[in-house]
């Protein structure tokens, strides 16, 4: 993504990764995405999905305290790309808002995005959409109340301009083979994508995360005759995610202006999913 942006001479925008909450590889994945001396191969921001704060919990009981400690000192901004546990008897109270936007967390996490905007089968919605009509749900009212009663965190949250990248992890408890860049991709770097010519990549990854061994099929140049297939494997159930497999979802939130390492303000209004496993997030700072 970053090499393509440079090759096409586009404006410089941050490129990030939104990570499923897989406990076995949380720290290793974060370090892997932020390691090495090639800035084009490192992320500019990291989103972390987390649903561990359920109902009337606390900073300690929910496990938020341990996650703040885990990511402390990470050199690029981190935010909660999904949060909001719905394993409660009725509507969600969103009591985590007070901690997310406090100095307990602002030194590491730059706010977060509530999962999710519209009510889908997974019952995480803040609003119900019926045709052109949008009506708010109790979760929306509870979230609004929590935001209204929570002040922005004070101070600079330990901001530092030291941007040392991470050390690449060793001893992973799963393996994944990353294929080489398809040869036809070099043409896109040089000439860009021509919508009229219907060239591009058609990759079907939705739902494949449920399998320990999965295959990603990529079509180059809009023709199935030019397709190339690559495969990647992950052991055990660590490849699975806690995300809804619905085709699209969005969340709204406002993120604070502080994060360890680099912390320009992240002001996110809407966030949309394109797959259930991986989201490349670009342009949040612009």
Short mmCIF file of C-alpha atoms in Angstrom, two decimals:
data_model
loop_
_atom_site.label_atom_id
_atom_site.label_comp_id
_atom_site.label_asym_id
_atom_site.label_seq_id
_atom_site.Cartn_x
_atom_site.Cartn_y
_atom_site.Cartn_z
CA UNK A 1 0.00 0.00 0.00
CA UNK A 2 2.69 2.49 0.99
CA UNK A 3 4.87 1.66 -2.00
CA UNK A 4 1.89 2.04 -4.33
CA UNK A 5 1.05 5.46 -2.85
CA UNK A 6 4.64 6.61 -3.41
CA UNK A 7 4.88 5.12 -6.89
CA UNK A 8 1.67 6.88 -7.96
CA UNK A 9 2.87 10.16 -6.41
CA UNK A 10 -0.26 10.44 -4.25
CA UNK A 11 -0.43 12.57 -1.13
CA UNK A 12 1.22 10.95 1.86
CA UNK A 13 -1.37 9.29 4.10
CA UNK A 14 -0.94 6.92 7.04
CA UNK A 15 -1.58 3.23 6.46
CA UNK A 16 -2.52 1.02 9.40
CA UNK A 17 -3.77 -2.39 10.43
CA UNK A 18 -6.82 -3.33 12.47
CA UNK A 19 -6.08 -6.49 14.46
CA UNK A 20 -8.52 -9.11 15.72
CA UNK A 21 -8.13 -9.79 19.43
CA UNK A 22 -6.22 -13.06 19.31
CA UNK A 23 -4.67 -13.42 22.76
CA UNK A 24 -1.95 -15.86 21.67
CA UNK A 25 -0.25 -13.36 19.35
CA UNK A 26 -1.26 -9.85 20.49
CA UNK A 27 2.21 -8.62 21.32
CA UNK A 28 4.03 -10.50 18.57
CA UNK A 29 1.67 -9.23 15.87
CA UNK A 30 2.01 -5.63 17.00
CA UNK A 31 5.81 -5.88 16.99
CA UNK A 32 5.86 -7.67 13.63
CA UNK A 33 3.82 -4.92 11.97
CA UNK A 34 6.13 -2.25 13.39
CA UNK A 35 9.56 -3.83 13.02
CA UNK A 36 12.44 -3.64 10.55
CA UNK A 37 14.34 -0.73 9.05
CA UNK A 38 12.06 -0.35 6.00
CA UNK A 39 9.48 2.33 6.75
CA UNK A 40 7.38 1.15 3.79
CA UNK A 41 6.97 -2.21 5.51
CA UNK A 42 5.86 -0.78 8.86
CA UNK A 43 2.42 0.44 9.89
CA UNK A 44 1.69 4.07 10.77
CA UNK A 45 -1.04 3.19 13.27
CA UNK A 46 -2.51 0.10 14.92
CA UNK A 47 -6.15 -0.66 15.63
CA UNK A 48 -6.99 -3.30 18.23
CA UNK A 49 -10.39 -4.98 18.51
CA UNK A 50 -11.42 -5.69 22.08
CA UNK A 51 -14.71 -6.75 23.65
CA UNK A 52 -13.49 -7.67 27.14
CA UNK A 53 -15.18 -4.86 29.11
CA UNK A 54 -18.67 -6.26 29.69
CA UNK A 55 -21.36 -4.35 31.57
CA UNK A 56 -20.42 -2.80 34.93
CA UNK A 57 -16.77 -3.84 34.81
CA UNK A 58 -13.60 -1.94 35.66
CA UNK A 59 -10.18 -1.03 34.29
CA UNK A 60 -8.65 -3.94 36.22
CA UNK A 61 -11.36 -6.62 35.99
CA UNK A 62 -11.87 -6.16 32.24
CA UNK A 63 -8.22 -6.77 31.41
CA UNK A 64 -7.74 -3.25 30.04
CA UNK A 65 -4.94 -2.71 32.57
CA UNK A 66 -2.92 -5.61 31.16
CA UNK A 67 -3.43 -4.45 27.57
CA UNK A 68 -2.25 -0.95 28.39
CA UNK A 69 0.89 -2.50 29.89
CA UNK A 70 1.34 -4.76 26.86
CA UNK A 71 1.37 -1.90 24.35
CA UNK A 72 3.16 0.65 26.54
CA UNK A 73 5.97 2.32 24.60
CA UNK A 74 4.66 1.26 21.18
CA UNK A 75 6.01 3.83 18.75
CA UNK A 76 2.94 4.47 16.59
CA UNK A 77 -0.57 5.53 17.63
CA UNK A 78 -2.90 2.78 18.86
CA UNK A 79 -6.67 2.95 19.15
CA UNK A 80 -9.49 0.50 19.83
CA UNK A 81 -10.75 -0.22 16.33
CA UNK A 82 -13.73 -2.06 17.85
CA UNK A 83 -15.05 -2.15 21.40
CA UNK A 84 -18.38 -2.72 23.14
CA UNK A 85 -19.23 -6.11 24.64
CA UNK A 86 -22.92 -7.03 24.24
CA UNK A 87 -22.88 -10.02 26.58
CA UNK A 88 -25.19 -8.22 28.99
CA UNK A 89 -28.76 -8.85 30.08
CA UNK A 90 -30.16 -5.78 28.36
CA UNK A 91 -28.58 -2.70 26.78
CA UNK A 92 -24.87 -1.96 27.06
CA UNK A 93 -23.98 0.66 29.70
CA UNK A 94 -20.65 1.59 28.03
CA UNK A 95 -18.95 2.24 31.35
CA UNK A 96 -15.59 1.69 29.64
CA UNK A 97 -15.80 5.19 28.14
CA UNK A 98 -14.61 6.71 31.42
CA UNK A 99 -11.41 4.67 31.34
CA UNK A 100 -10.72 4.87 27.60
CA UNK A 101 -10.72 8.68 27.74
CA UNK A 102 -8.78 8.98 31.00
CA UNK A 103 -5.09 9.19 31.79
CA UNK A 104 -5.29 5.49 32.74
CA UNK A 105 -5.25 4.72 29.01
CA UNK A 106 -4.48 7.91 27.07
CA UNK A 107 -0.74 7.34 27.32
CA UNK A 108 -1.14 4.29 25.09
CA UNK A 109 -4.58 4.27 23.42
CA UNK A 110 -5.91 7.18 21.35
CA UNK A 111 -9.59 6.54 22.00
CA UNK A 112 -11.64 4.03 20.07
CA UNK A 113 -14.51 3.09 17.78
CA UNK A 114 -17.70 1.56 19.15
CA UNK A 115 -18.86 -1.63 17.44
CA UNK A 116 -21.16 -1.02 15.62
CA UNK A 117 -23.25 1.73 14.03
CA UNK A 118 -26.20 -0.14 12.50
CA UNK A 119 -28.06 -3.07 14.04
CA UNK A 120 -27.21 -6.33 12.27
CA UNK A 121 -27.69 -9.99 13.13
CA UNK A 122 -24.96 -9.83 15.79
CA UNK A 123 -27.01 -7.27 17.79
CA UNK A 124 -24.20 -4.77 18.34
CA UNK A 125 -25.96 -1.82 16.70
CA UNK A 126 -26.44 1.69 18.04
CA UNK A 127 -29.16 2.53 15.53
CA UNK A 128 -31.75 0.63 13.51
CA UNK A 129 -31.97 1.33 9.79
CA UNK A 130 -35.23 0.67 7.96
CA UNK A 131 -35.01 1.86 4.38
CA UNK A 132 -34.29 5.60 4.58
CA UNK A 133 -35.34 5.77 8.23
CA UNK A 134 -32.81 5.67 11.07
CA UNK A 135 -33.91 5.33 14.69
CA UNK A 136 -31.64 5.28 17.75
CA UNK A 137 -31.57 2.36 20.16
CA UNK A 138 -31.02 2.31 23.93
CA UNK A 139 -27.33 1.53 23.38
CA UNK A 140 -27.04 4.81 21.49
CA UNK A 141 -28.58 6.76 24.37
CA UNK A 142 -26.33 5.05 26.91
CA UNK A 143 -23.22 5.78 24.83
CA UNK A 144 -24.24 9.41 24.35
CA UNK A 145 -24.72 9.79 28.11
CA UNK A 146 -21.27 8.34 28.84
CA UNK A 147 -19.57 10.61 26.32
CA UNK A 148 -21.37 13.64 27.75
CA UNK A 149 -20.24 12.83 31.30
CA UNK A 150 -16.62 12.05 30.40
CA UNK A 151 -14.00 14.79 30.13
CA UNK A 152 -11.07 14.64 27.73
CA UNK A 153 -7.86 13.31 29.31
CA UNK A 154 -5.48 15.99 30.55
CA UNK A 155 -1.77 16.50 29.87
CA UNK A 156 0.26 15.15 26.98
CA UNK A 157 -0.10 11.50 28.05
CA UNK A 158 3.66 11.04 28.11
CA UNK A 159 4.02 12.10 24.48
CA UNK A 160 7.49 11.60 23.02
CA UNK A 161 8.99 12.19 19.59
CA UNK A 162 11.16 9.10 19.98
CA UNK A 163 9.86 6.80 17.25
CA UNK A 164 12.02 3.72 17.59
CA UNK A 165 10.42 0.82 15.75
CA UNK A 166 9.89 -2.55 17.40
CA UNK A 167 12.19 -5.54 17.42
CA UNK A 168 10.96 -8.28 15.10
CA UNK A 169 9.46 -11.14 17.13
CA UNK A 170 10.88 -14.63 17.22
CA UNK A 171 9.38 -17.90 18.39
CA UNK A 172 5.90 -17.41 16.93
CA UNK A 173 3.37 -20.03 17.98
CA UNK A 174 1.96 -20.17 14.47
CA UNK A 175 3.44 -19.88 11.00
CA UNK A 176 2.25 -17.99 7.96
CA UNK A 177 3.75 -17.90 4.49
CA UNK A 178 3.50 -14.55 2.76
CA UNK A 179 3.56 -14.88 -1.04
CA UNK A 180 5.63 -12.68 -3.33
CA UNK A 181 3.97 -9.69 -4.92
CA UNK A 182 2.14 -10.85 -8.08
CA UNK A 183 4.13 -9.92 -11.19
CA UNK A 184 1.16 -8.09 -12.71
CA UNK A 185 1.07 -5.79 -9.67
CA UNK A 186 4.17 -4.03 -10.95
CA UNK A 187 2.05 -2.70 -13.81
CA UNK A 188 -0.28 -1.04 -11.31
CA UNK A 189 2.66 0.65 -9.63
CA UNK A 190 3.72 2.07 -12.97
CA UNK A 191 0.42 2.84 -14.66
CA UNK A 192 -2.16 2.90 -11.87
CA UNK A 193 -5.56 1.22 -12.04
CA UNK A 194 -7.77 1.84 -15.05
CA UNK A 195 -11.42 1.37 -14.06
CA UNK A 196 -12.52 1.25 -17.70
CA UNK A 197 -10.16 -1.65 -18.38
CA UNK A 198 -11.60 -3.55 -15.39
CA UNK A 199 -8.16 -4.40 -14.14
CA UNK A 200 -7.49 -4.96 -10.48
CA UNK A 201 -7.47 -7.67 -7.86
CA UNK A 202 -10.49 -9.78 -6.97
CA UNK A 203 -9.62 -11.45 -3.67
CA UNK A 204 -12.21 -13.49 -1.80
CA UNK A 205 -11.13 -13.62 1.86
CA UNK A 206 -14.49 -13.10 3.57
CA UNK A 207 -15.18 -15.98 5.92
CA UNK A 208 -11.94 -17.80 5.20
CA UNK A 209 -10.68 -17.01 8.70
CA UNK A 210 -12.83 -19.78 10.12
CA UNK A 211 -10.49 -22.38 8.67
CA UNK A 212 -7.12 -23.22 10.15
CA UNK A 213 -5.85 -23.66 6.60
CA UNK A 214 -7.24 -21.29 4.03
CA UNK A 215 -6.63 -20.23 0.46
CA UNK A 216 -6.79 -16.76 -1.01
CA UNK A 217 -7.60 -16.61 -4.71
CA UNK A 218 -6.43 -13.52 -6.52
CA UNK A 219 -7.44 -12.52 -10.03
CA UNK A 220 -5.15 -10.12 -11.86
CA UNK A 221 -6.15 -7.97 -14.80
CA UNK A 222 -9.85 -8.79 -14.56
CA UNK A 223 -9.43 -12.13 -16.32
CA UNK A 224 -9.74 -15.50 -14.62
CA UNK A 225 -7.16 -16.88 -17.02
CA UNK A 226 -4.57 -14.64 -15.38
CA UNK A 227 -5.38 -15.71 -11.85
CA UNK A 228 -2.77 -16.85 -9.38
CA UNK A 229 -3.49 -18.63 -6.13
CA UNK A 230 -1.54 -18.41 -2.91
CA UNK A 231 -2.16 -20.06 0.41
CA UNK A 232 -1.41 -19.30 4.03
CA UNK A 233 -1.85 -21.43 7.09
CA UNK A 234 -2.29 -20.76 10.78
CA UNK A 235 -2.19 -23.46 13.43
CA UNK A 236 -4.93 -24.11 15.96
CA UNK A 237 -7.78 -21.64 16.28
CA UNK A 238 -5.62 -18.52 16.44
CA UNK A 239 -6.62 -17.53 12.92
CA UNK A 240 -10.23 -17.08 13.94
CA UNK A 241 -11.62 -13.65 14.80
CA UNK A 242 -14.36 -12.38 17.02
CA UNK A 243 -15.74 -10.17 14.28
CA UNK A 244 -19.17 -10.42 12.76
CA UNK A 245 -19.05 -11.92 9.29
CA UNK A 246 -21.63 -9.48 7.97
CA UNK A 247 -20.62 -7.72 4.78
CA UNK A 248 -20.42 -4.25 6.26
CA UNK A 249 -20.57 -2.47 9.55
CA UNK A 250 -19.56 0.88 10.90
CA UNK A 251 -18.94 2.58 14.19
CA UNK A 252 -18.70 6.15 15.36
CA UNK A 253 -16.51 7.68 18.01
CA UNK A 254 -14.12 10.52 18.74
CA UNK A 255 -10.54 9.73 19.60
CA UNK A 256 -8.29 11.65 21.94
CA UNK A 257 -5.21 13.53 20.78
CA UNK A 258 -2.59 11.58 22.68
CA UNK A 259 -0.65 8.38 22.09
CA UNK A 260 2.77 7.12 23.04
CA UNK A 261 5.27 7.83 20.26
CA UNK A 262 3.39 9.87 17.66
CA UNK A 263 0.09 11.38 18.59
CA UNK A 264 -1.53 13.84 16.20
CA UNK A 265 -5.26 13.98 16.81
CA UNK A 266 -7.27 11.13 15.39
CA UNK A 267 -10.80 12.36 14.77
CA UNK A 268 -12.80 9.47 13.36
CA UNK A 269 -16.45 9.83 12.44
CA UNK A 270 -17.20 6.61 10.59
CA UNK A 271 -15.32 3.36 10.18
CA UNK A 272 -16.38 0.70 7.68
CA UNK A 273 -15.30 -2.97 7.42
CA UNK A 274 -14.43 -4.59 4.12
CA UNK A 275 -13.47 -8.03 5.42
CA UNK A 276 -13.95 -9.98 8.65
CA UNK A 277 -10.24 -10.44 9.24
CA UNK A 278 -8.12 -7.62 7.85
CA UNK A 279 -8.69 -3.94 7.38
CA UNK A 280 -6.14 -1.59 5.94
CA UNK A 281 -7.02 1.75 7.47
CA UNK A 282 -5.75 4.81 5.63
CA UNK A 283 -6.32 8.51 6.01
CA UNK A 284 -7.48 8.75 9.64
CA UNK A 285 -5.14 11.66 10.34
CA UNK A 286 -6.04 13.73 7.30
#
